[in-house]
Coordinates of C-alpha atoms in Angstrom, one line a residue:
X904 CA -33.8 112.8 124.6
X905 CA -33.0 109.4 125.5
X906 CA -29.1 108.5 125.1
X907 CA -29.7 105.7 123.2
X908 CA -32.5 106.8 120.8
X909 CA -30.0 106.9 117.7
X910 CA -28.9 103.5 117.6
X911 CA -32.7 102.0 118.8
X912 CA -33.7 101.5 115.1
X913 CA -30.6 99.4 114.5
X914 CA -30.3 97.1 118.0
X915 CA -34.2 96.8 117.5
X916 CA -33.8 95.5 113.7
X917 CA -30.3 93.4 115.2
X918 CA -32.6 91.6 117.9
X919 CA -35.5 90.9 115.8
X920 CA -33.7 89.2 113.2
X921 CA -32.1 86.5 115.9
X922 CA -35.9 86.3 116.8
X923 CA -37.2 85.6 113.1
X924 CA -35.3 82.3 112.8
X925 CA -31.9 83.7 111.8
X926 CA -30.7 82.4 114.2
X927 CA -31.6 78.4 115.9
X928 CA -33.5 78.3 119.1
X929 CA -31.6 76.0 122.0
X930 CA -32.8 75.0 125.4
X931 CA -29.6 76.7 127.3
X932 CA -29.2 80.7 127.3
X933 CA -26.6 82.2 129.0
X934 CA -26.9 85.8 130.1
X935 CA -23.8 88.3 131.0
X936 CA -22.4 91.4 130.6
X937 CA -20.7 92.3 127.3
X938 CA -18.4 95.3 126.7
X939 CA -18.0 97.7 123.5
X940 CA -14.8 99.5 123.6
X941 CA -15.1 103.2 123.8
X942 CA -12.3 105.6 124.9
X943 CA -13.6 109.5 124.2
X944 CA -16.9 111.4 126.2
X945 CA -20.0 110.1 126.8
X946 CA -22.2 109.4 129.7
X947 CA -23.0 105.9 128.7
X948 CA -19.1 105.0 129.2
X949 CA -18.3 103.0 132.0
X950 CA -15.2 101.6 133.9
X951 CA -15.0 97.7 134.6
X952 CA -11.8 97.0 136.6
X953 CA -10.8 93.5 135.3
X954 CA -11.8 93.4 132.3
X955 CA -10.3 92.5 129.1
X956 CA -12.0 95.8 127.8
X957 CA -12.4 98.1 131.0
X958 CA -13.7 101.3 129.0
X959 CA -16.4 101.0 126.9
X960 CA -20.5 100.6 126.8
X961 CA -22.2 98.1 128.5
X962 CA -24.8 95.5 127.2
X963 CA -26.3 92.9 128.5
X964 CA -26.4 90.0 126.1
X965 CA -27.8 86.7 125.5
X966 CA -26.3 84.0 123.7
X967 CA -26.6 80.2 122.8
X968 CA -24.3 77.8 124.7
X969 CA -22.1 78.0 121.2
X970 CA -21.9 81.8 121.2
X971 CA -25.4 82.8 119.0
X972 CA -25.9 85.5 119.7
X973 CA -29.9 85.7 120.4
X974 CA -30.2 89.7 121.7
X975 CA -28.3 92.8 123.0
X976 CA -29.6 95.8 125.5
X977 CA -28.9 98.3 127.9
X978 CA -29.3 97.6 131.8
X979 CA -33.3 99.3 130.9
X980 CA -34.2 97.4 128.7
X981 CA -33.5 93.6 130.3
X982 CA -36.2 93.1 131.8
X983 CA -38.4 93.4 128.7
X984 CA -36.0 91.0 127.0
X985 CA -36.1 88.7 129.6
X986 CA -40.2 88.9 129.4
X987 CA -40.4 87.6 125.5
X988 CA -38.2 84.8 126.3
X989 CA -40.3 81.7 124.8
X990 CA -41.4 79.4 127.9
X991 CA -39.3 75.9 128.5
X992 CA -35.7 78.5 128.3
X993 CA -33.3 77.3 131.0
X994 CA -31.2 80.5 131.6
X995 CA -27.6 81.1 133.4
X996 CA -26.7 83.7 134.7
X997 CA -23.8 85.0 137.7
X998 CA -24.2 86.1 141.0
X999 CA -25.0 89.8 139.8
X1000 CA -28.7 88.4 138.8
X1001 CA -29.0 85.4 140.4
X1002 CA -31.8 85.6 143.7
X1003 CA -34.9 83.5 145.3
X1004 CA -37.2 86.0 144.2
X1005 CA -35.8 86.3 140.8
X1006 CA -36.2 82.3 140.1
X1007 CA -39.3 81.9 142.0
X1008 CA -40.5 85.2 139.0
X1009 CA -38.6 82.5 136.7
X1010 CA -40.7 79.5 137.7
X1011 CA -44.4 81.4 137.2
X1012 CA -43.6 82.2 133.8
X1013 CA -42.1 78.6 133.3
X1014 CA -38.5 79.3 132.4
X1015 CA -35.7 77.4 134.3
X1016 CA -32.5 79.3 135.6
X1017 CA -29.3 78.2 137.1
X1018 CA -26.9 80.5 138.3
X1019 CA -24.0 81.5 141.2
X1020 CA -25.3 83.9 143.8
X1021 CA -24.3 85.7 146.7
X1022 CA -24.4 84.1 150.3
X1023 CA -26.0 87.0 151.5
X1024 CA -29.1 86.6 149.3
X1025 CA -30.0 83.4 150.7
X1026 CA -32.9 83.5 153.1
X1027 CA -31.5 82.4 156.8
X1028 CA -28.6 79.7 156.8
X1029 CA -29.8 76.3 155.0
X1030 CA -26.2 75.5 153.8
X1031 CA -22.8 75.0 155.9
X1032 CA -20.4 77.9 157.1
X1033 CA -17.5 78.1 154.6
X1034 CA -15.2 77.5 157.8
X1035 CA -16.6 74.2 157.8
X1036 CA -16.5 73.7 153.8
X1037 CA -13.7 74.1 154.0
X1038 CA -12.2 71.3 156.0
X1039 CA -14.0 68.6 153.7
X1040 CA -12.8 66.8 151.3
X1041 CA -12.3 68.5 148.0
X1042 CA -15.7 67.7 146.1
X1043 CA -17.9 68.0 149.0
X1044 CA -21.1 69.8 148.8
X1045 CA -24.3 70.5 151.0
X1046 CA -27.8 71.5 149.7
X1047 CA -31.2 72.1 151.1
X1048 CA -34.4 73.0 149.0
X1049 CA -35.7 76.7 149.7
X1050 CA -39.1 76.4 151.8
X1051 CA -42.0 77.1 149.9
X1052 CA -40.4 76.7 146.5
X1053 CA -39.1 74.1 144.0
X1054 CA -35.6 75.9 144.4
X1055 CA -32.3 74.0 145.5
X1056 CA -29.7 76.0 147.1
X1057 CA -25.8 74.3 146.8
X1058 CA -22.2 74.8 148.0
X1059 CA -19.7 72.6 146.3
X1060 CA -16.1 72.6 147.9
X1061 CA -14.0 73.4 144.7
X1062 CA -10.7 75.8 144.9
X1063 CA -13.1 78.0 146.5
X1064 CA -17.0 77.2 148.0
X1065 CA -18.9 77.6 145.2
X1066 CA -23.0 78.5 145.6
X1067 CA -25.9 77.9 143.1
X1068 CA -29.0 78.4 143.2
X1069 CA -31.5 76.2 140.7
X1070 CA -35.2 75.6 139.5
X1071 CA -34.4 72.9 137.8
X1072 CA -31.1 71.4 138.0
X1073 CA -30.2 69.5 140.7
X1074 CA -27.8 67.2 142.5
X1075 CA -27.8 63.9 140.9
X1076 CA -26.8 62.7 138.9
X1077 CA -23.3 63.4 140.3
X1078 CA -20.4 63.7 137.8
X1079 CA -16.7 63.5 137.8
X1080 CA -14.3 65.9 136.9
X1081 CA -10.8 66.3 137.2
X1082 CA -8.4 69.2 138.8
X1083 CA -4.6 69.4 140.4
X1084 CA -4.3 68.5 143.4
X1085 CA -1.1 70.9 145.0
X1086 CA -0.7 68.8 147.8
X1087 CA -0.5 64.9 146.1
X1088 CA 0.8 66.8 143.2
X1089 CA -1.2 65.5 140.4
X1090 CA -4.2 65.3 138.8
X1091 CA -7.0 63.9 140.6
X1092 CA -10.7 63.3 140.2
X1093 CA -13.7 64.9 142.4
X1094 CA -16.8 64.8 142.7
X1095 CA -19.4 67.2 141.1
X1096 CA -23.0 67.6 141.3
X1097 CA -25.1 67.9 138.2
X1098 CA -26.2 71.8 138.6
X1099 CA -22.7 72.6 138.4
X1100 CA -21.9 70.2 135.4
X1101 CA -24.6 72.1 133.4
X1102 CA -23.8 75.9 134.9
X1103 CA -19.9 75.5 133.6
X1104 CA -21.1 73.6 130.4
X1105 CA -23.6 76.2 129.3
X1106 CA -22.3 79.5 131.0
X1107 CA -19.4 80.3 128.8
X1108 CA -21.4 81.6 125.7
X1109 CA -20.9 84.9 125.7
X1110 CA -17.6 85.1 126.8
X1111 CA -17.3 83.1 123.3
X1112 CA -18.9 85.4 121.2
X1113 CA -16.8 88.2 122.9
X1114 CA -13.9 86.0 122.2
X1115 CA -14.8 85.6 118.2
X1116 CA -15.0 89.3 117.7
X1117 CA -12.1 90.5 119.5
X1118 CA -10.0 88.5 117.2
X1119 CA -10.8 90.5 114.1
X1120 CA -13.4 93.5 115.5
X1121 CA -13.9 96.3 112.9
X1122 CA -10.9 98.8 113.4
X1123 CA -12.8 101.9 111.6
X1124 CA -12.9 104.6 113.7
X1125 CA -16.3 107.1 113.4
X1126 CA -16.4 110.4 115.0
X1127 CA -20.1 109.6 116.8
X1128 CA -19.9 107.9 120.3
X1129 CA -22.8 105.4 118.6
X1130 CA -20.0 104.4 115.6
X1131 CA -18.9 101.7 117.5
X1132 CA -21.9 100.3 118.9
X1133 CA -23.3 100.1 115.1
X1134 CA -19.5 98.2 114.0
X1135 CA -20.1 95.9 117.1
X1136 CA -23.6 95.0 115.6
X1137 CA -22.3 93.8 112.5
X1138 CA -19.7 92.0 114.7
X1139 CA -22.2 90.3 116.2
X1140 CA -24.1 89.6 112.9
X1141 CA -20.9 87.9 111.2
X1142 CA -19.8 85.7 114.4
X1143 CA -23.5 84.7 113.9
X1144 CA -23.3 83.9 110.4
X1145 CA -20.2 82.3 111.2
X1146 CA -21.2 80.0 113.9
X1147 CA -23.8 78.9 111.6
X1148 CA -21.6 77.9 108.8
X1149 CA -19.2 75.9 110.7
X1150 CA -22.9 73.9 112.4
X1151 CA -23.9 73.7 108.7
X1152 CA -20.3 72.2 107.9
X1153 CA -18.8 74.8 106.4
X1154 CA -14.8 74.7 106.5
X1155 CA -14.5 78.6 106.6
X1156 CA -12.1 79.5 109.7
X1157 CA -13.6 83.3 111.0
X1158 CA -11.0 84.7 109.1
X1159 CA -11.3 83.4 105.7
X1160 CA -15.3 83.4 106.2
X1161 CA -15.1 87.2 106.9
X1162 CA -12.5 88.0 103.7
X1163 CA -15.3 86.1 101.7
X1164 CA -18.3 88.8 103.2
X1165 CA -15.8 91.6 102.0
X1166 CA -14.8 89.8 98.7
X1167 CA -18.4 89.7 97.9
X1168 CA -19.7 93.2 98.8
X1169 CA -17.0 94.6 96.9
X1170 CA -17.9 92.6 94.1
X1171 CA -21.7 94.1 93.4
X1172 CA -19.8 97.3 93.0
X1173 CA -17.2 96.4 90.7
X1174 CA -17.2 98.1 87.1
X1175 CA -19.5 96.3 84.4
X1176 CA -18.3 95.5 81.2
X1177 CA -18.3 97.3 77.8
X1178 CA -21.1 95.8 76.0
X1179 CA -20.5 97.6 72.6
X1180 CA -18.3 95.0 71.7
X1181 CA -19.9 92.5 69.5
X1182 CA -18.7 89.3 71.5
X1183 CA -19.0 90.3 75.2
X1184 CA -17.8 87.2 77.8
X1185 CA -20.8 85.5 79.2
X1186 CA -18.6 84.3 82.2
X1187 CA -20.4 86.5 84.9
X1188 CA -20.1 86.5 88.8
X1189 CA -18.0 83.6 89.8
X1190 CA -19.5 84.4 93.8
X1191 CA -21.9 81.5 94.6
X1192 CA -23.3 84.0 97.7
X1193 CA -24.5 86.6 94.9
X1194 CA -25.7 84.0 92.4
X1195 CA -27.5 82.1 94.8
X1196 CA -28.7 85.3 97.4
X1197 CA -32.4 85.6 95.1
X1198 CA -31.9 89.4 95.1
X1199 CA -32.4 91.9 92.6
X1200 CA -31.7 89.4 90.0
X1201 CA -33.4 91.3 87.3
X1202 CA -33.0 90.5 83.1
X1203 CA -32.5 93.6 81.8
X1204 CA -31.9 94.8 77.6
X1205 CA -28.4 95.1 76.1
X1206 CA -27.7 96.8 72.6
X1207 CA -25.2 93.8 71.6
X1208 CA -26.2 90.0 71.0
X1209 CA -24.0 88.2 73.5
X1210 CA -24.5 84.1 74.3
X1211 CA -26.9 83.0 77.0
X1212 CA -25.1 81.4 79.8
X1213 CA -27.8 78.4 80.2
X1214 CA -28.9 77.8 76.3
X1215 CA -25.6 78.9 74.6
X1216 CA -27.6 80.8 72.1
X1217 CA -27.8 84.5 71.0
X1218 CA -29.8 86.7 73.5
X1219 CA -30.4 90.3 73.8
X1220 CA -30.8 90.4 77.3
X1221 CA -29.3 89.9 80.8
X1222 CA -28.9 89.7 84.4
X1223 CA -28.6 93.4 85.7
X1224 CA -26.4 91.9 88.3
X1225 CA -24.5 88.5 87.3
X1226 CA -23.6 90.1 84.3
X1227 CA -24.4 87.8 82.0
X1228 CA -26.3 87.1 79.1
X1229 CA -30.0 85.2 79.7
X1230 CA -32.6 84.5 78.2
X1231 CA -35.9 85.7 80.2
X1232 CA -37.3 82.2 80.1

């Protein structure tokens, strides 16, 4: 039995949700790891040193430049996300992906990607020794195109030498940006090329998302090693709904937006009036989200005359769950 099988049901329903339009489709994906914090037995548990979370379960995640969070899965099942992605996606990733033969893959089934990667993935030497990056001018940076391929391969003198690697990005058009200077002891502008403008504008989404939950993560503890996996689901779910409320101009900080969830789950199973008195208050639900949610609104008989809330006048019926009196038409 596969580790994961009891919780495939309830990523699978998670992931195909954010694909049904739950959730809005952008250009820029990022792609990183993500970690679920678990502390008792299970050989799914890893170790990250350096983490914010260094014990815990693993995911691989992709989210929006804002933090949407699009899908979540084990190392396994990547690949097959990666497959579904909708052509025209320009994806980032860091160094632990990022190869020629992984964006040359990219650029047959026409996605972009953009991400850091590893000197010792590049084929031969097209770019200049760090020895000699070094001695530039801060904001210095080589690049060559990779033979064969519509890849450019970059180093970009920063606090360190920074490498890319891009199938669509490239240098121009170049950008400024500014950073301390130690040695003039100010701030100063450099120079930056346009792959890395877009890497550190559209990298840091899921480090967002991780940032949103953290604040306010469900605290419940469950005896199954699969408890917190499900709680981080519905994490994922809220910061979702969230995000979209604040782009839809909500004022709702995360906090307030995720007392109003509990306010109005509570709410459906509060106790229902006594409607053997013979004037029974027609005020109802005062919760827009269940008035408005179009679910199981259902008019149902009542032994007392009470007033309809739209007409005013007597009715012997009303809504099972706004608990009110209305007429059926």
């Amino acid at each position: 039995m596969k580790p994961w099988c009891r919780i495939t049901a309830v990523m699978g329903v998670s992931n195909t949700s954010t694909d049904l339009e739950l959730a809005p489709h952008e250009q820029d994906h990022s792609v990183d790891e993500a970690m679920v914090p678990y502390y008792g037995r299970h050989g799914c548990k890893q170790y990250i040193h350096g983490k914010p979370i260094r014990y815990g379960y693993k995911l691989w995640t992709g989210t929006t430049r804002l933090g949407l969070w699009r899908w979540s899965n084990s190392s396994s099942q990547l690949r097959q996300c990666l497959t579904r992605t909708v052509a025209a996606f320009h994806l980032y990733f860091d160094n632990y992906f990022t190869s020629v033969p992984l964006l040359e893959e990219l650029s047959k089934r026409k996605l972009f990607g953009t991400g850091t990667v590893r000197e010792n993935r590049l084929p031969g030497k097209p770019l200049l020794d760090n020895k000699v990056m070094k001695k530039q001018n801060r904001g210095y940076f080589d690049y060559q195109k990779i033979k064969g391929s519509n890849i450019i391969a970059l180093k970009w003198n920063d606090n360190n030498i920074v490498c890319c690697l891009s199938n669509e990005a490239g240098v121009n058009p170049i950008h400024s940006t500014k950073r301390y200077s130690r040695k003039d002891k100010k701030i100063v502008q450099i120079s930056q090329p346009h792959v890395i403008s877009l890497y550190n504008r559209n990298m840091g989404g899921v480090d967002r998302s991780d940032e949103n939950i953290a604040k306010y993560r469900i605290s419940i503890r469950g005896k199954k090693w699969y408890f917190s996996l499900v709680s981080h689901c519905i994490d994922l779910a809220i910061n979702n709904a969230w995000l979209l409320h604040r782009l839809w101009g909500g004022e709702h900080d995360l906090l307030k937006f995720r007392r109003s969830i509990a306010i109005t789950m509570l709410s459906q199973h509060k106790k229902r009036k006594d409607y053997n008195r013979s004037h029974a208050s027609a005020t109802g639900i005062q919760n827009d989200a269940l008035r408005y949610d179009a679910i199981e609104h259902y008019v149902i008989p009542q032994e007392k005359q009470t007033r309809c809330a739209e007409c005013h006048t007597k009715t012997t019926t009303r809504c099972r769950k706004c608990d009110i009196g209305l007429h059926v038409k």
